[in-house]
C-alpha atoms as one frame of an Amber mdcrd trajectory, in Angstrom:
protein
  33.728  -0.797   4.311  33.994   2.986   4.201  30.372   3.355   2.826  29.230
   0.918   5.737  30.955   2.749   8.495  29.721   6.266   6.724  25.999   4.869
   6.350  26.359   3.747  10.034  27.584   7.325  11.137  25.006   9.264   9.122
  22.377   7.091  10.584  23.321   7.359  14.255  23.425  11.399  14.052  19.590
  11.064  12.560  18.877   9.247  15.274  20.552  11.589  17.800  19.498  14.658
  16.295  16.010  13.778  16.358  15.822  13.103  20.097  15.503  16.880  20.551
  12.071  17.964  20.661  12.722  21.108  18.231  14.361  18.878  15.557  11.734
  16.509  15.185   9.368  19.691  15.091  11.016  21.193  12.548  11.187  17.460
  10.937   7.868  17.243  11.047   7.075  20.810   9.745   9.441  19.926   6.832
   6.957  16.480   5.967   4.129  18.441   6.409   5.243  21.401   3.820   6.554
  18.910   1.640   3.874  17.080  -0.434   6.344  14.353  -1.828   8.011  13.739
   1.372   4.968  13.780   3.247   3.534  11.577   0.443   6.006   8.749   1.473
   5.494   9.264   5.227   2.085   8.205   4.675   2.822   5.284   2.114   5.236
   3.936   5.183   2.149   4.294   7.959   0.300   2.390   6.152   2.245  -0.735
   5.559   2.488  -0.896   9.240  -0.695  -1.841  11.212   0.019   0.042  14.270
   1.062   3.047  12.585  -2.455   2.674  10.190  -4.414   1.919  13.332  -3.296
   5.492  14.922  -3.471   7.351  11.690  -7.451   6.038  11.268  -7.912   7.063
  15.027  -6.888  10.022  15.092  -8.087  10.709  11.407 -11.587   9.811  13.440
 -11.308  11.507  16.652 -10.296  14.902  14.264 -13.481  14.151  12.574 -15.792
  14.060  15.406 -14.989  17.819  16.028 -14.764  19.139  12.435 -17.343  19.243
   9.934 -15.551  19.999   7.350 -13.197  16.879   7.922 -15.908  15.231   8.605
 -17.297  15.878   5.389 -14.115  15.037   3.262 -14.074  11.519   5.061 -17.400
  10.460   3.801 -17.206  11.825   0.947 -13.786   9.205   0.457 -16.083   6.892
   1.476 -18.871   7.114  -0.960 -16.229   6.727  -3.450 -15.331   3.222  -2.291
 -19.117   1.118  -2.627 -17.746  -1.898  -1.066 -16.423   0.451   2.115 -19.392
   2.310   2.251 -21.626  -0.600   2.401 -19.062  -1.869   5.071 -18.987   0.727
   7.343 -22.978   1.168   6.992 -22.777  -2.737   7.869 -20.769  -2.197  11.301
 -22.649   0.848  12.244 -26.009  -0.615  12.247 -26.649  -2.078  15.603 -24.909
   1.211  16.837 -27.676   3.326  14.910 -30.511   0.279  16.089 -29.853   0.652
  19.600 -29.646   4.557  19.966 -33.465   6.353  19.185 -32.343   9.443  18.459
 -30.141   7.541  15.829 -32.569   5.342  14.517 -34.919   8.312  14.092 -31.850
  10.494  12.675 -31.161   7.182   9.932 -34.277   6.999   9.298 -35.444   9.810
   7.969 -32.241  10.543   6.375 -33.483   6.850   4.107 -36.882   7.665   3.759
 -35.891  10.959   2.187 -33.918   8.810  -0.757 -37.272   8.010  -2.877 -35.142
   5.357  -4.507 -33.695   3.915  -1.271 -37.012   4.023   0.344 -38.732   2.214
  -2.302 -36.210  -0.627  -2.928 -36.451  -1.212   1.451 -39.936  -1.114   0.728
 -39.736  -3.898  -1.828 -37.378  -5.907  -0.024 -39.791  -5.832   2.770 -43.017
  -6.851   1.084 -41.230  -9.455  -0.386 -39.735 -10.646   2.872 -43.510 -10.675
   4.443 -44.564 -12.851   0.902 -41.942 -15.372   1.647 -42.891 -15.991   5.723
 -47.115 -15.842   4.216 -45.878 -18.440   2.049 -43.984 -20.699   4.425
């Protein structure tokens, strides 16, 4: 009983003390400076979809701005094949629709003599399939 009503005490100051702006700054500074504790911050925004869904937005709004972010990120991504190939997936008719983009993309593929010669395959053998039905 004494643990419960301590447990319940301890938690309600938290919760009051970080109502003031300059305590959950310095809170914040502390996460932040703190790889392990910032570490589990992270692993807790993640198991909650709302709290994911502002990390990735924000993540991607920074990203727009900075190159160098920008960079890290897809370089994350190339790690991941199956993410890659999913983002690529959700940003074509983005990239189809836009000229500039199109142009942009495809250059960007034709200068990938590997890339460019597999699409080239796959559409000669695409044309061999509609000669031949």
């Amino acid at each position: 009983f004494t643990l419960s009503a301590c447990a319940q005490k301890q938690d309600s100051s938290v919760k009051d003390m970080l109502k003031d702006a300059s305590q959950q700054e310095e809170v914040l500074t502390l996460m932040v400076e703190n790889h392990e504790l910032g570490k589990k911050y992270v692993t807790k925004m993640m198991e909650n979809d709302h709290a994911t869904g502002m990390v990735v937005d924000e993540l991607v709004k920074a990203a727009a701005n900075d190159t160098i972010l920008a960079d890290k990120l897809s370089e994350m991504i190339t790690k991941y094949p199956d993410l890659m190939l999913l983002t690529s997936h959700h940003f074509m008719p983005v990239i189809a629709s836009d000229s500039l983009l199109s142009d942009t993309f495809c250059d960007h593929t034709l200068e990938q003599k590997d890339l460019a010669k597999t699409m080239h395959n796959k559409m000669e053998y695409r044309k061999s399939l509609e000669r031949n039905h």
